[in-house]
PDB file of C-alpha atoms in Angstrom:
ATOM      1  CA  MET G  27     -25.318  70.851 -16.364  1.00  0.00           C
ATOM      2  CA  SER G  28     -24.854  70.724 -20.118  1.00  0.00           C
ATOM      3  CA  GLU G  29     -24.997  73.108 -23.038  1.00  0.00           C
ATOM      4  CA  ARG G  30     -25.799  72.448 -26.676  1.00  0.00           C
ATOM      5  CA  THR G  31     -24.025  74.581 -29.261  1.00  0.00           C
ATOM      6  CA  ASP G  32     -24.692  73.723 -32.890  1.00  0.00           C
ATOM      7  CA  THR G  33     -23.592  70.097 -33.136  1.00  0.00           C
ATOM      8  CA  VAL G  34     -21.772  69.653 -29.822  1.00  0.00           C
ATOM      9  CA  GLN G  35     -22.897  69.258 -26.237  1.00  0.00           C
ATOM     10  CA  THR G  36     -20.805  69.947 -23.127  1.00  0.00           C
ATOM     11  CA  VAL G  37     -21.263  67.541 -20.230  1.00  0.00           C
ATOM     12  CA  PHE G  38     -19.663  67.434 -16.794  1.00  0.00           C
ATOM     13  CA  VAL G  39     -18.798  63.836 -15.884  1.00  0.00           C
ATOM     14  CA  ASP G  40     -16.923  61.768 -13.336  1.00  0.00           C
ATOM     15  CA  GLN G  41     -13.385  60.665 -14.224  1.00  0.00           C
ATOM     16  CA  THR G  42     -14.618  57.059 -14.477  1.00  0.00           C
ATOM     17  CA  ASP G  43     -17.429  57.904 -16.919  1.00  0.00           C
ATOM     18  CA  PRO G  44     -16.979  56.149 -20.305  1.00  0.00           C
ATOM     19  CA  LEU G  45     -17.190  59.576 -21.996  1.00  0.00           C
ATOM     20  CA  ALA G  46     -13.895  60.518 -20.281  1.00  0.00           C
ATOM     21  CA  ALA G  47     -12.018  57.442 -21.530  1.00  0.00           C
ATOM     22  CA  PRO G  48     -11.145  58.794 -25.023  1.00  0.00           C
ATOM     23  CA  LEU G  49      -9.746  61.954 -23.421  1.00  0.00           C
ATOM     24  CA  LEU G  50      -7.319  59.998 -21.244  1.00  0.00           C
ATOM     25  CA  GLU G  51      -6.432  57.475 -23.943  1.00  0.00           C
ATOM     26  CA  GLU G  52      -5.655  60.019 -26.657  1.00  0.00           C
ATOM     27  CA  LEU G  53      -3.782  62.305 -24.256  1.00  0.00           C
ATOM     28  CA  ALA G  54      -1.587  59.353 -23.258  1.00  0.00           C
ATOM     29  CA  THR G  55      -0.815  58.633 -26.909  1.00  0.00           C
ATOM     30  CA  GLU G  56      -0.198  62.308 -27.700  1.00  0.00           C
ATOM     31  CA  TYR G  57       2.099  62.851 -24.719  1.00  0.00           C
ATOM     32  CA  SER G  58       4.060  59.665 -25.403  1.00  0.00           C
ATOM     33  CA  THR G  59       4.800  60.724 -28.989  1.00  0.00           C
ATOM     34  CA  ARG G  60       5.892  64.208 -27.901  1.00  0.00           C
ATOM     35  CA  TYR G  61       7.817  63.383 -24.727  1.00  0.00           C
ATOM     36  CA  GLY G  62       9.248  59.907 -25.311  1.00  0.00           C
ATOM     37  CA  ARG G  63       7.664  57.936 -22.481  1.00  0.00           C
ATOM     38  CA  SER G  64       5.513  54.942 -23.290  1.00  0.00           C
ATOM     39  CA  ARG G  65       1.795  55.309 -23.869  1.00  0.00           C
ATOM     40  CA  ASP G  66       1.157  52.984 -20.912  1.00  0.00           C
ATOM     41  CA  GLN G  67       3.319  55.120 -18.590  1.00  0.00           C
ATOM     42  CA  MET G  68       1.494  58.259 -19.675  1.00  0.00           C
ATOM     43  CA  TYR G  69      -1.914  56.599 -19.285  1.00  0.00           C
ATOM     44  CA  GLU G  70      -0.953  55.430 -15.795  1.00  0.00           C
ATOM     45  CA  ASP G  71       0.014  58.997 -14.849  1.00  0.00           C
ATOM     46  CA  LEU G  72      -3.251  60.416 -16.209  1.00  0.00           C
ATOM     47  CA  SER G  73      -5.604  57.771 -14.829  1.00  0.00           C
ATOM     48  CA  THR G  74      -4.242  57.537 -11.288  1.00  0.00           C
ATOM     49  CA  TYR G  75      -5.159  61.059 -10.182  1.00  0.00           C
ATOM     50  CA  PRO G  76      -7.760  60.673  -7.448  1.00  0.00           C
ATOM     51  CA  ALA G  77     -11.183  61.143  -9.101  1.00  0.00           C
ATOM     52  CA  GLU G  78     -12.351  63.377  -6.242  1.00  0.00           C
ATOM     53  CA  GLU G  79      -9.804  66.034  -7.316  1.00  0.00           C
ATOM     54  CA  PHE G  80     -11.894  66.555 -10.464  1.00  0.00           C
ATOM     55  CA  ALA G  81     -15.269  66.496  -8.740  1.00  0.00           C
ATOM     56  CA  ALA G  82     -17.427  69.165  -7.114  1.00  0.00           C
ATOM     57  CA  PRO G  83     -17.151  71.228  -5.086  1.00  0.00           C
ATOM     58  CA  GLY G  84     -13.479  71.926  -5.836  1.00  0.00           C
ATOM     59  CA  GLY G  85     -13.155  70.591  -9.362  1.00  0.00           C
ATOM     60  CA  ALA G  86     -14.897  69.288 -12.466  1.00  0.00           C
ATOM     61  CA  LEU G  87     -14.254  67.271 -15.599  1.00  0.00           C
ATOM     62  CA  LEU G  88     -15.883  68.395 -18.838  1.00  0.00           C
ATOM     63  CA  VAL G  89     -16.346  66.431 -22.049  1.00  0.00           C
ATOM     64  CA  VAL G  90     -17.510  67.862 -25.370  1.00  0.00           C
ATOM     65  CA  VAL G  91     -19.683  65.308 -27.163  1.00  0.00           C
ATOM     66  CA  GLU G  92     -20.707  65.244 -30.819  1.00  0.00           C
ATOM     67  CA  ASP G  93     -23.053  62.530 -32.089  1.00  0.00           C
ATOM     68  CA  GLY G  94     -22.366  60.449 -28.972  1.00  0.00           C
ATOM     69  CA  THR G  95     -18.575  60.660 -29.374  1.00  0.00           C
ATOM     70  CA  SER G  96     -16.201  62.492 -27.042  1.00  0.00           C
ATOM     71  CA  VAL G  97     -14.327  65.049 -29.158  1.00  0.00           C
ATOM     72  CA  ALA G  98     -12.756  67.404 -26.589  1.00  0.00           C
ATOM     73  CA  GLY G  99     -12.506  67.919 -22.874  1.00  0.00           C
ATOM     74  CA  GLY G 100     -10.653  69.205 -19.888  1.00  0.00           C
ATOM     75  CA  ALA G 101     -10.751  69.454 -16.141  1.00  0.00           C
ATOM     76  CA  PHE G 102      -9.881  71.600 -13.195  1.00  0.00           C
ATOM     77  CA  ARG G 103      -9.022  70.969  -9.579  1.00  0.00           C
ATOM     78  CA  ARG G 104      -8.369  73.101  -6.526  1.00  0.00           C
ATOM     79  CA  TYR G 105      -4.908  74.645  -6.516  1.00  0.00           C
ATOM     80  CA  ASP G 106      -5.465  76.919  -3.505  1.00  0.00           C
ATOM     81  CA  ASP G 107      -8.359  78.857  -1.941  1.00  0.00           C
ATOM     82  CA  THR G 108      -8.653  81.302  -4.855  1.00  0.00           C
ATOM     83  CA  THR G 109      -7.077  79.347  -7.712  1.00  0.00           C
ATOM     84  CA  ALA G 110      -8.238  76.451  -9.869  1.00  0.00           C
ATOM     85  CA  GLU G 111      -5.688  74.458 -11.847  1.00  0.00           C
ATOM     86  CA  LEU G 112      -6.655  73.465 -15.373  1.00  0.00           C
ATOM     87  CA  LYS G 113      -5.654  69.947 -16.401  1.00  0.00           C
ATOM     88  CA  ARG G 114      -6.147  67.583 -19.328  1.00  0.00           C
ATOM     89  CA  ILE G 115      -7.228  70.113 -21.931  1.00  0.00           C
ATOM     90  CA  TRP G 116      -7.698  67.956 -25.014  1.00  0.00           C
ATOM     91  CA  THR G 117      -9.188  67.981 -28.495  1.00  0.00           C
ATOM     92  CA  SER G 118      -9.363  64.778 -30.511  1.00  0.00           C
ATOM     93  CA  SER G 119      -6.783  64.858 -33.296  1.00  0.00           C
ATOM     94  CA  SER G 120      -9.556  64.311 -35.852  1.00  0.00           C
ATOM     95  CA  HIS G 121     -11.554  67.319 -34.579  1.00  0.00           C
ATOM     96  CA  ARG G 122      -8.918  70.029 -34.210  1.00  0.00           C
ATOM     97  CA  ARG G 123      -9.115  73.547 -35.675  1.00  0.00           C
ATOM     98  CA  ARG G 124     -12.875  73.785 -34.985  1.00  0.00           C
ATOM     99  CA  GLY G 125     -12.753  75.982 -31.868  1.00  0.00           C
ATOM    100  CA  LEU G 126     -13.478  73.100 -29.499  1.00  0.00           C
ATOM    101  CA  GLY G 127     -10.539  73.997 -27.248  1.00  0.00           C
ATOM    102  CA  ARG G 128     -12.020  77.479 -26.816  1.00  0.00           C
ATOM    103  CA  ILE G 129     -15.366  75.927 -25.894  1.00  0.00           C
ATOM    104  CA  VAL G 130     -13.636  73.739 -23.285  1.00  0.00           C
ATOM    105  CA  LEU G 131     -11.819  76.726 -21.774  1.00  0.00           C
ATOM    106  CA  ARG G 132     -14.954  78.919 -21.767  1.00  0.00           C
ATOM    107  CA  GLU G 133     -17.086  76.266 -20.074  1.00  0.00           C
ATOM    108  CA  LEU G 134     -14.421  75.363 -17.528  1.00  0.00           C
ATOM    109  CA  GLU G 135     -13.772  79.021 -16.710  1.00  0.00           C
ATOM    110  CA  ALA G 136     -17.490  79.634 -16.134  1.00  0.00           C
ATOM    111  CA  GLU G 137     -17.656  76.591 -13.835  1.00  0.00           C
ATOM    112  CA  ILE G 138     -14.510  77.764 -12.031  1.00  0.00           C
ATOM    113  CA  VAL G 139     -16.187  81.110 -11.322  1.00  0.00           C
ATOM    114  CA  ARG G 140     -19.330  79.312 -10.097  1.00  0.00           C
ATOM    115  CA  ALA G 141     -17.110  77.248  -7.776  1.00  0.00           C
ATOM    116  CA  GLY G 142     -15.841  80.488  -6.216  1.00  0.00           C
ATOM    117  CA  TYR G 143     -12.349  80.733  -7.665  1.00  0.00           C
ATOM    118  CA  SER G 144     -11.006  84.002  -9.095  1.00  0.00           C
ATOM    119  CA  ARG G 145      -7.852  82.757 -10.819  1.00  0.00           C
ATOM    120  CA  THR G 146      -6.828  79.862 -13.043  1.00  0.00           C
ATOM    121  CA  PHE G 147      -3.386  78.380 -13.325  1.00  0.00           C
ATOM    122  CA  LEU G 148      -2.066  75.743 -15.711  1.00  0.00           C
ATOM    123  CA  THR G 149       1.090  74.293 -17.130  1.00  0.00           C
ATOM    124  CA  THR G 150       1.837  72.787 -20.494  1.00  0.00           C
ATOM    125  CA  GLY G 151       4.930  71.230 -21.962  1.00  0.00           C
ATOM    126  CA  PRO G 152       7.542  72.716 -24.269  1.00  0.00           C
ATOM    127  CA  ARG G 153       6.500  70.432 -27.130  1.00  0.00           C
ATOM    128  CA  GLN G 154       2.906  71.661 -27.246  1.00  0.00           C
ATOM    129  CA  PRO G 155       2.952  74.896 -29.268  1.00  0.00           C
ATOM    130  CA  GLU G 156      -0.745  74.485 -30.127  1.00  0.00           C
ATOM    131  CA  ALA G 157      -1.615  74.582 -26.426  1.00  0.00           C
ATOM    132  CA  VAL G 158       0.551  77.665 -25.878  1.00  0.00           C
ATOM    133  CA  ALA G 159      -1.209  79.400 -28.778  1.00  0.00           C
ATOM    134  CA  LEU G 160      -4.661  78.449 -27.420  1.00  0.00           C
ATOM    135  CA  TYR G 161      -3.941  79.811 -23.945  1.00  0.00           C
ATOM    136  CA  LEU G 162      -2.453  83.061 -25.244  1.00  0.00           C
ATOM    137  CA  ALA G 163      -5.421  83.561 -27.610  1.00  0.00           C
ATOM    138  CA  ALA G 164      -7.816  82.933 -24.701  1.00  0.00           C
ATOM    139  CA  GLY G 165      -6.282  85.710 -22.607  1.00  0.00           C
ATOM    140  CA  TYR G 166      -3.931  83.723 -20.396  1.00  0.00           C
ATOM    141  CA  THR G 167      -0.737  85.390 -19.188  1.00  0.00           C
ATOM    142  CA  ALA G 168       2.505  83.503 -19.779  1.00  0.00           C
ATOM    143  CA  LEU G 169       4.477  83.049 -16.557  1.00  0.00           C
ATOM    144  CA  PHE G 170       7.714  82.507 -18.477  1.00  0.00           C
ATOM    145  CA  ASP G 171       9.993  84.426 -20.803  1.00  0.00           C
ATOM    146  CA  ARG G 172       8.401  83.984 -24.236  1.00  0.00           C
ATOM    147  CA  SER G 173      11.589  85.104 -25.970  1.00  0.00           C
ATOM    148  CA  LEU G 174      13.407  81.931 -24.883  1.00  0.00           C
ATOM    149  CA  PRO G 175      13.291  78.663 -26.864  1.00  0.00           C
ATOM    150  CA  PRO G 176      10.537  76.341 -25.534  1.00  0.00           C
ATOM    151  CA  GLN G 177      12.978  73.553 -24.591  1.00  0.00           C
ATOM    152  CA  GLU G 178      15.024  76.016 -22.559  1.00  0.00           C
ATOM    153  CA  ILE G 179      11.918  77.113 -20.642  1.00  0.00           C
ATOM    154  CA  GLY G 180      10.723  73.617 -19.828  1.00  0.00           C
ATOM    155  CA  VAL G 181       7.269  73.602 -18.256  1.00  0.00           C
ATOM    156  CA  HIS G 182       5.225  76.587 -19.477  1.00  0.00           C
ATOM    157  CA  GLY G 183       3.060  78.146 -16.758  1.00  0.00           C
ATOM    158  CA  PHE G 184       0.031  80.357 -17.417  1.00  0.00           C
ATOM    159  CA  GLU G 185      -2.507  82.221 -15.326  1.00  0.00           C
ATOM    160  CA  LYS G 186      -5.722  84.104 -15.892  1.00  0.00           C
ATOM    161  CA  LEU G 187      -7.702  86.257 -13.505  1.00  0.00           C
ATOM    162  CA  LEU G 188     -11.444  85.676 -13.734  1.00  0.00           C
ATOM    163  CA  PRO G 189     -14.421  87.734 -12.620  1.00  0.00           C
ATOM    164  CA  THR G 190     -15.338  86.875  -9.050  1.00  0.00           C
ATOM    165  CA  ALA G 191     -18.980  86.318  -9.963  1.00  0.00           C
ATOM    166  CA  LEU G 192     -21.326  86.120 -12.904  1.00  0.00           C
ATOM    167  CA  PRO G 193     -24.140  88.234 -11.442  1.00  0.00           C
ATOM    168  CA  SER G 194     -26.694  87.916 -14.236  1.00  0.00           C
ATOM    169  CA  ASP G 195     -27.541  85.956 -17.368  1.00  0.00           C
ATOM    170  CA  ARG G 196     -26.476  88.978 -19.426  1.00  0.00           C
ATOM    171  CA  ALA G 197     -23.076  89.133 -17.734  1.00  0.00           C
ATOM    172  CA  ALA G 198     -22.633  85.375 -18.136  1.00  0.00           C
ATOM    173  CA  LYS G 199     -23.386  85.599 -21.868  1.00  0.00           C
ATOM    174  CA  GLU G 200     -20.960  88.522 -22.265  1.00  0.00           C
ATOM    175  CA  TYR G 201     -18.259  86.564 -20.431  1.00  0.00           C
ATOM    176  CA  GLU G 202     -18.903  83.380 -22.387  1.00  0.00           C
ATOM    177  CA  SER G 203     -18.638  85.205 -25.721  1.00  0.00           C
ATOM    178  CA  VAL G 204     -14.954  85.882 -25.017  1.00  0.00           C
TER     179      VAL G 204
END
């Protein structure tokens, strides 16, 4: 399944698809600069998740493509019977501030609902204020005390309850416009 919006296309791929490679590579670089581990250590952590965790029926990996180049992406996997865990939400550093992260969340949330989940859960690190802002703006509930300094909190957990079904094209469009 894919969707074309203006100049970008969303595509669900396997973790080993070449379109997913920039997502993992840039995330490894980003995390290493923010958290002090080497890029290779971070890449190892990201690339050794079993691919089946991010494959149907319990998960998916999405890439946003513009002119043949991967510019954003993200994934989800089964957390429990009713909950999907979002992972690897990424926007290329050269394509930020264009709303691509919102597109990734919207498309993943719609796929999560289609997969039968009613809740999403995710964590992000204390040195990722842009991610925190994205999740709050997209209607996620912080599972931590927002009045505390980020470093004191440590891992920042979020959740969002989703509709249990998208019964019609009209309802899907209304949901996706969020």
